[in-house]
């Protein structure tokens, strides 16, 4: 699986600086940056501020708010100096990404109040690409970053956006900077880092389209798995997520989650929803575990946590699950998680857990 980290930040920064360096003799203060209210100079300084802020969040292990600092350029710094600051802050973010463990998450407000190192890398790259576009537009320069870099960003923090044949123009559209045939203009937008749900011994980590692509193809999805993982059901669920993403109907919070042990950061299984709640507020849940992780209560713990999260949503009245008659272990997990048997046929048994609105 192609990672999203320091190498991608360096790639984005190098491409941006190389282009903008061709216009350092221009008046960046007088030129508006594309559709923004900022000047090209303000926008360039903003890129540097974001890069150092993201490095600070991860390095400082901030969990509740932004680390309270900001970057200020020396008086008299010229355009070349601004580019040097962008290169420096980009290098600091890249170095921080390389030294931050995978399981570390730090505060970012959109939309679930945290992001891991891949999320911060993707946000940093997006800031560089989008705002370099703004500056280039203001200065009359042609700019188009690598398509693979744009696709990497879209598959990680724009999981709600249907991918297009042209990743760069899809990213511009998704950030309100362009038009795409057949799609309404975007006037308000936010990227979406993956949801993580806390349990006692586990964290349930939302699987991004990038991770799902790798899992469905036989990879590890960027997770470190226990022996024998992931189980085939997780790969199948990743394939379903990928189809929904490609169709533009994926709702990330109602997708697939990897069950990751706190003690060692290893994934032990997959769990998730078969789709968003239906018109009656019912949502179906499914799961599997790697064989090496069975018998330790992980499935029960994960099922309780994910069901509780779902039932706390206004649109959910009940969670249900199905299992085969012969799968006694799965039936035991479902019952221990608080579900009640409600129906059955020759092939499957159905269980339901109702919430306060059910």
CSV table of N, CA, C and O in Angstrom, one decimal, residues 75-148:
chain,number,residue,atom,x,y,z
A,75,UNK,N,10.1,40.9,9.8
A,75,UNK,CA,9.8,42.0,8.9
A,75,UNK,C,10.8,42.2,7.8
A,75,UNK,O,12.0,42.0,8.0
A,76,UNK,N,10.4,42.4,6.6
A,76,UNK,CA,11.3,42.6,5.5
A,76,UNK,C,11.5,41.3,4.7
A,76,UNK,O,12.3,41.3,3.8
A,77,UNK,N,10.9,40.2,5.2
A,77,UNK,CA,11.1,38.9,4.4
A,77,UNK,C,10.5,39.0,3.0
A,77,UNK,O,9.4,39.4,2.9
A,78,UNK,N,11.3,38.7,2.0
A,78,UNK,CA,10.9,38.9,0.6
A,78,UNK,C,10.2,37.6,0.2
A,78,UNK,O,10.1,36.6,1.0
A,79,UNK,N,9.8,37.5,-1.0
A,79,UNK,CA,9.1,36.3,-1.5
A,79,UNK,C,9.9,35.1,-1.5
A,79,UNK,O,9.5,34.0,-1.2
A,80,UNK,N,11.2,35.2,-1.8
A,80,UNK,CA,12.1,34.1,-1.8
A,80,UNK,C,12.2,33.6,-0.3
A,80,UNK,O,12.3,32.4,-0.1
A,81,UNK,N,12.2,34.5,0.6
A,81,UNK,CA,12.3,34.1,2.0
A,81,UNK,C,11.0,33.4,2.4
A,81,UNK,O,11.1,32.4,3.2
A,82,UNK,N,9.9,33.8,1.9
A,82,UNK,CA,8.6,33.0,2.3
A,82,UNK,C,8.7,31.6,1.7
A,82,UNK,O,8.3,30.7,2.4
A,83,UNK,N,9.3,31.4,0.5
A,83,UNK,CA,9.4,30.1,0.0
A,83,UNK,C,10.4,29.3,0.8
A,83,UNK,O,10.1,28.0,1.0
A,84,UNK,N,11.4,29.9,1.4
A,84,UNK,CA,12.3,29.2,2.2
A,84,UNK,C,11.6,28.7,3.5
A,84,UNK,O,11.9,27.6,4.0
A,85,UNK,N,10.7,29.6,4.0
A,85,UNK,CA,10.0,29.2,5.2
A,85,UNK,C,9.0,28.0,4.9
A,85,UNK,O,8.9,27.1,5.7
A,86,UNK,N,8.4,28.0,3.7
A,86,UNK,CA,7.5,26.9,3.3
A,86,UNK,C,8.4,25.6,3.2
A,86,UNK,O,7.9,24.6,3.7
A,87,UNK,N,9.5,25.7,2.6
A,87,UNK,CA,10.4,24.5,2.5
A,87,UNK,C,10.8,24.0,3.9
A,87,UNK,O,10.8,22.8,4.2
A,88,UNK,N,11.1,24.9,4.8
A,88,UNK,CA,11.5,24.5,6.2
A,88,UNK,C,10.3,23.9,7.0
A,88,UNK,O,10.5,22.9,7.6
A,89,UNK,N,9.2,24.6,6.9
A,89,UNK,CA,8.0,24.0,7.7
A,89,UNK,C,7.6,22.7,7.1
A,89,UNK,O,7.1,21.8,7.8
A,90,UNK,N,7.7,22.6,5.7
A,90,UNK,CA,7.4,21.3,5.1
A,90,UNK,C,8.3,20.2,5.6
A,90,UNK,O,7.9,19.1,5.8
A,91,UNK,N,9.6,20.5,5.7
A,91,UNK,CA,10.6,19.6,6.2
A,91,UNK,C,10.3,19.2,7.6
A,91,UNK,O,10.5,18.0,8.0
A,92,UNK,N,9.9,20.1,8.4
A,92,UNK,CA,9.6,19.8,9.8
A,92,UNK,C,8.4,18.9,9.9
A,92,UNK,O,8.4,18.0,10.7
A,93,UNK,N,7.3,19.1,9.1
A,93,UNK,CA,6.2,18.2,9.1
A,93,UNK,C,6.6,16.9,8.6
A,93,UNK,O,6.2,15.8,9.2
A,94,UNK,N,7.4,16.8,7.6
A,94,UNK,CA,7.8,15.5,7.0
A,94,UNK,C,8.6,14.7,8.1
A,94,UNK,O,8.4,13.5,8.3
A,95,UNK,N,9.5,15.4,8.8
A,95,UNK,CA,10.3,14.7,9.8
A,95,UNK,C,9.4,14.2,11.0
A,95,UNK,O,9.6,13.1,11.5
A,96,UNK,N,8.4,15.0,11.3
A,96,UNK,CA,7.5,14.7,12.4
A,96,UNK,C,6.7,13.4,12.0
A,96,UNK,O,6.5,12.5,12.8
A,97,UNK,N,6.2,13.4,10.8
A,97,UNK,CA,5.4,12.3,10.3
A,97,UNK,C,6.2,11.0,10.3
A,97,UNK,O,5.7,9.9,10.7
A,98,UNK,N,7.5,11.1,10.0
A,98,UNK,CA,8.4,9.9,10.0
A,98,UNK,C,8.7,9.4,11.4
A,98,UNK,O,9.0,8.2,11.5
A,99,UNK,N,8.6,10.2,12.4
A,99,UNK,CA,8.9,9.8,13.7
A,99,UNK,C,7.7,9.6,14.6
A,99,UNK,O,7.9,9.2,15.8
A,100,UNK,N,6.5,9.8,14.1
A,100,UNK,CA,5.3,9.6,14.9
A,100,UNK,C,4.8,8.2,14.7
A,100,UNK,O,4.5,7.7,13.6
A,101,UNK,N,4.6,7.4,15.8
A,101,UNK,CA,4.0,6.1,15.7
A,101,UNK,C,2.6,6.1,15.1
A,101,UNK,O,1.9,7.0,15.2
A,102,UNK,N,2.3,5.0,14.4
A,102,UNK,CA,1.0,4.9,13.7
A,102,UNK,C,-0.2,5.1,14.6
A,102,UNK,O,-1.2,5.7,14.1
A,103,UNK,N,-0.1,4.7,15.8
A,103,UNK,CA,-1.3,4.7,16.6
A,103,UNK,C,-1.5,6.1,17.3
A,103,UNK,O,-2.6,6.3,17.9
A,104,UNK,N,-0.6,7.0,17.2
A,104,UNK,CA,-0.8,8.3,17.8
A,104,UNK,C,-1.8,9.1,17.0
A,104,UNK,O,-1.8,9.2,15.7
A,105,UNK,N,-2.7,9.7,17.7
A,105,UNK,CA,-3.7,10.7,17.1
A,105,UNK,C,-3.6,12.0,17.8
A,105,UNK,O,-3.3,12.0,19.0
A,106,UNK,N,-3.8,13.1,17.1
A,106,UNK,CA,-3.7,14.4,17.7
A,106,UNK,C,-5.0,15.2,17.3
A,106,UNK,O,-5.7,14.8,16.4
A,107,UNK,N,-5.2,16.2,18.0
A,107,UNK,CA,-6.4,17.0,17.8
A,107,UNK,C,-6.5,17.7,16.5
A,107,UNK,O,-5.5,18.3,16.0
A,108,UNK,N,-7.6,17.5,15.8
A,108,UNK,CA,-8.0,18.3,14.7
A,108,UNK,C,-9.6,18.3,14.7
A,108,UNK,O,-10.2,17.2,14.8
A,109,UNK,N,-10.2,19.5,14.5
A,109,UNK,CA,-11.7,19.5,14.7
A,109,UNK,C,-12.5,18.8,13.7
A,109,UNK,O,-13.7,18.4,14.0
A,110,UNK,N,-12.0,18.6,12.5
A,110,UNK,CA,-12.9,18.1,11.4
A,110,UNK,C,-12.7,16.6,11.1
A,110,UNK,O,-11.6,16.2,10.7
A,111,UNK,N,-13.7,15.8,11.1
A,111,UNK,CA,-15.0,16.1,11.8
A,111,UNK,C,-15.1,15.4,13.1
A,111,UNK,O,-16.1,15.6,13.9
A,112,UNK,N,-14.1,14.5,13.5
A,112,UNK,CA,-14.3,13.7,14.7
A,112,UNK,C,-13.2,14.1,15.7
A,112,UNK,O,-12.9,13.3,16.6
A,113,UNK,N,-12.6,15.3,15.6
A,113,UNK,CA,-11.7,15.8,16.6
A,113,UNK,C,-10.4,15.1,16.8
A,113,UNK,O,-9.8,15.2,17.8
A,114,UNK,N,-10.0,14.4,15.8
A,114,UNK,CA,-8.6,13.8,15.8
A,114,UNK,C,-8.2,13.3,14.5
A,114,UNK,O,-9.0,13.1,13.6
A,115,UNK,N,-6.9,13.1,14.3
A,115,UNK,CA,-6.3,12.6,13.1
A,115,UNK,C,-5.1,11.9,13.4
A,115,UNK,O,-4.4,12.2,14.4
A,116,UNK,N,-4.7,10.9,12.6
A,116,UNK,CA,-3.5,10.2,12.8
A,116,UNK,C,-2.4,10.8,11.8
A,116,UNK,O,-2.7,11.8,11.2
A,117,UNK,N,-1.3,10.2,11.8
A,117,UNK,CA,-0.2,10.8,11.0
A,117,UNK,C,-0.6,10.8,9.5
A,117,UNK,O,-0.2,11.8,8.8
A,118,UNK,N,-1.3,9.8,9.0
A,118,UNK,CA,-1.7,9.9,7.6
A,118,UNK,C,-2.7,11.0,7.3
A,118,UNK,O,-2.7,11.7,6.3
A,119,UNK,N,-3.6,11.3,8.3
A,119,UNK,CA,-4.5,12.4,8.2
A,119,UNK,C,-3.8,13.7,8.1
A,119,UNK,O,-4.1,14.5,7.3
A,120,UNK,N,-2.9,13.9,9.0
A,120,UNK,CA,-2.1,15.2,9.0
A,120,UNK,C,-1.3,15.3,7.8
A,120,UNK,O,-1.1,16.4,7.2
A,121,UNK,N,-0.7,14.2,7.3
A,121,UNK,CA,0.0,14.3,6.0
A,121,UNK,C,-0.9,14.7,4.9
A,121,UNK,O,-0.6,15.6,4.1
A,122,UNK,N,-2.1,14.1,4.8
A,122,UNK,CA,-3.1,14.4,3.8
A,122,UNK,C,-3.6,15.8,3.9
A,122,UNK,O,-3.7,16.5,2.8
A,123,UNK,N,-3.8,16.3,5.1
A,123,UNK,CA,-4.2,17.7,5.3
A,123,UNK,C,-3.1,18.7,4.9
A,123,UNK,O,-3.4,19.7,4.2
A,124,UNK,N,-1.9,18.3,5.2
A,124,UNK,CA,-0.8,19.2,4.8
A,124,UNK,C,-0.6,19.3,3.3
A,124,UNK,O,-0.4,20.4,2.7
A,125,UNK,N,-0.7,18.1,2.7
A,125,UNK,CA,-0.6,18.1,1.2
A,125,UNK,C,-1.7,18.9,0.6
A,125,UNK,O,-1.5,19.6,-0.4
A,126,UNK,N,-2.9,18.7,1.1
A,126,UNK,CA,-4.1,19.4,0.5
A,126,UNK,C,-3.9,20.9,0.7
A,126,UNK,O,-4.2,21.7,-0.3
A,127,UNK,N,-3.4,21.4,1.8
A,127,UNK,CA,-3.2,22.8,2.0
A,127,UNK,C,-2.2,23.3,0.9
A,127,UNK,O,-2.4,24.4,0.3
A,128,UNK,N,-1.1,22.6,0.7
A,128,UNK,CA,-0.1,23.0,-0.3
A,128,UNK,C,-0.7,23.0,-1.7
A,128,UNK,O,-0.5,24.0,-2.4
A,129,UNK,N,-1.4,22.0,-2.1
A,129,UNK,CA,-1.9,21.9,-3.4
A,129,UNK,C,-2.9,22.9,-3.7
A,129,UNK,O,-2.9,23.7,-4.7
A,130,UNK,N,-3.9,23.0,-2.8
A,130,UNK,CA,-5.0,24.0,-3.0
A,130,UNK,C,-4.5,25.4,-3.0
A,130,UNK,O,-4.9,26.2,-3.9
A,131,UNK,N,-3.7,25.8,-2.1
A,131,UNK,CA,-3.3,27.2,-2.0
A,131,UNK,C,-2.2,27.5,-3.0
A,131,UNK,O,-2.1,28.7,-3.4
A,132,UNK,N,-1.4,26.6,-3.4
A,132,UNK,CA,-0.5,26.9,-4.5
A,132,UNK,C,-1.3,27.1,-5.8
A,132,UNK,O,-1.0,28.0,-6.6
A,133,UNK,N,-2.4,26.4,-6.0
A,133,UNK,CA,-3.4,26.7,-7.1
A,133,UNK,C,-3.9,28.1,-6.9
A,133,UNK,O,-3.9,28.9,-8.0
A,134,UNK,N,-4.3,28.5,-5.7
A,134,UNK,CA,-4.8,29.9,-5.6
A,134,UNK,C,-3.7,30.9,-6.0
A,134,UNK,O,-4.1,31.9,-6.7
A,135,UNK,N,-2.5,30.8,-5.5
A,135,UNK,CA,-1.5,31.7,-5.8
A,135,UNK,C,-1.1,31.7,-7.3
A,135,UNK,O,-1.0,32.8,-7.9
A,136,UNK,N,-1.0,30.5,-7.8
A,136,UNK,CA,-0.8,30.4,-9.3
A,136,UNK,C,-1.8,31.1,-10.1
A,136,UNK,O,-1.5,31.8,-11.1
A,137,UNK,N,-3.1,30.9,-9.7
A,137,UNK,CA,-4.2,31.6,-10.4
A,137,UNK,C,-4.0,33.1,-10.3
A,137,UNK,O,-4.2,33.8,-11.3
A,138,UNK,N,-3.7,33.6,-9.1
A,138,UNK,CA,-3.5,35.0,-8.9
A,138,UNK,C,-2.3,35.6,-9.7
A,138,UNK,O,-2.3,36.8,-10.2
A,139,UNK,N,-1.3,34.8,-9.9
A,139,UNK,CA,-0.1,35.3,-10.6
A,139,UNK,C,-0.1,34.9,-12.1
A,139,UNK,O,0.9,35.2,-12.8
A,140,UNK,N,-1.1,34.2,-12.5
A,140,UNK,CA,-1.2,33.8,-14.0
A,140,UNK,C,-0.3,32.7,-14.3
A,140,UNK,O,0.2,32.6,-15.5
A,141,UNK,N,0.0,31.8,-13.4
A,141,UNK,CA,0.9,30.6,-13.6
A,141,UNK,C,0.1,29.4,-13.8
A,141,UNK,O,-1.0,29.2,-13.3
A,142,UNK,N,0.6,28.4,-14.6
A,142,UNK,CA,-0.1,27.1,-14.8
A,142,UNK,C,0.5,26.2,-13.8
A,142,UNK,O,1.7,26.0,-13.6
A,143,UNK,N,-0.5,25.5,-13.1
A,143,UNK,CA,-0.1,24.6,-12.0
A,143,UNK,C,-0.9,23.3,-12.1
A,143,UNK,O,-2.2,23.4,-12.1
A,144,UNK,N,-0.3,22.1,-12.1
A,144,UNK,CA,-1.0,20.9,-12.0
A,144,UNK,C,-0.1,19.9,-11.3
A,144,UNK,O,0.8,19.4,-11.9
A,145,UNK,N,-0.4,19.5,-10.1
A,145,UNK,CA,0.4,18.6,-9.3
A,145,UNK,C,0.2,17.1,-9.8
A,145,UNK,O,-0.7,16.9,-10.6
A,146,UNK,N,1.0,16.2,-9.4
A,146,UNK,CA,0.9,14.8,-9.9
A,146,UNK,C,-0.5,14.2,-9.5
A,146,UNK,O,-1.0,14.4,-8.4
A,147,UNK,N,-1.1,13.5,-10.5
A,147,UNK,CA,-2.4,12.9,-10.3
A,147,UNK,C,-2.4,11.9,-9.2
A,147,UNK,O,-3.4,11.9,-8.4
A,148,UNK,N,-1.4,11.1,-9.0
A,148,UNK,CA,-1.3,10.1,-7.9
A,148,UNK,C,-1.4,10.8,-6.6
A,148,UNK,O,-2.0,10.3,-5.7
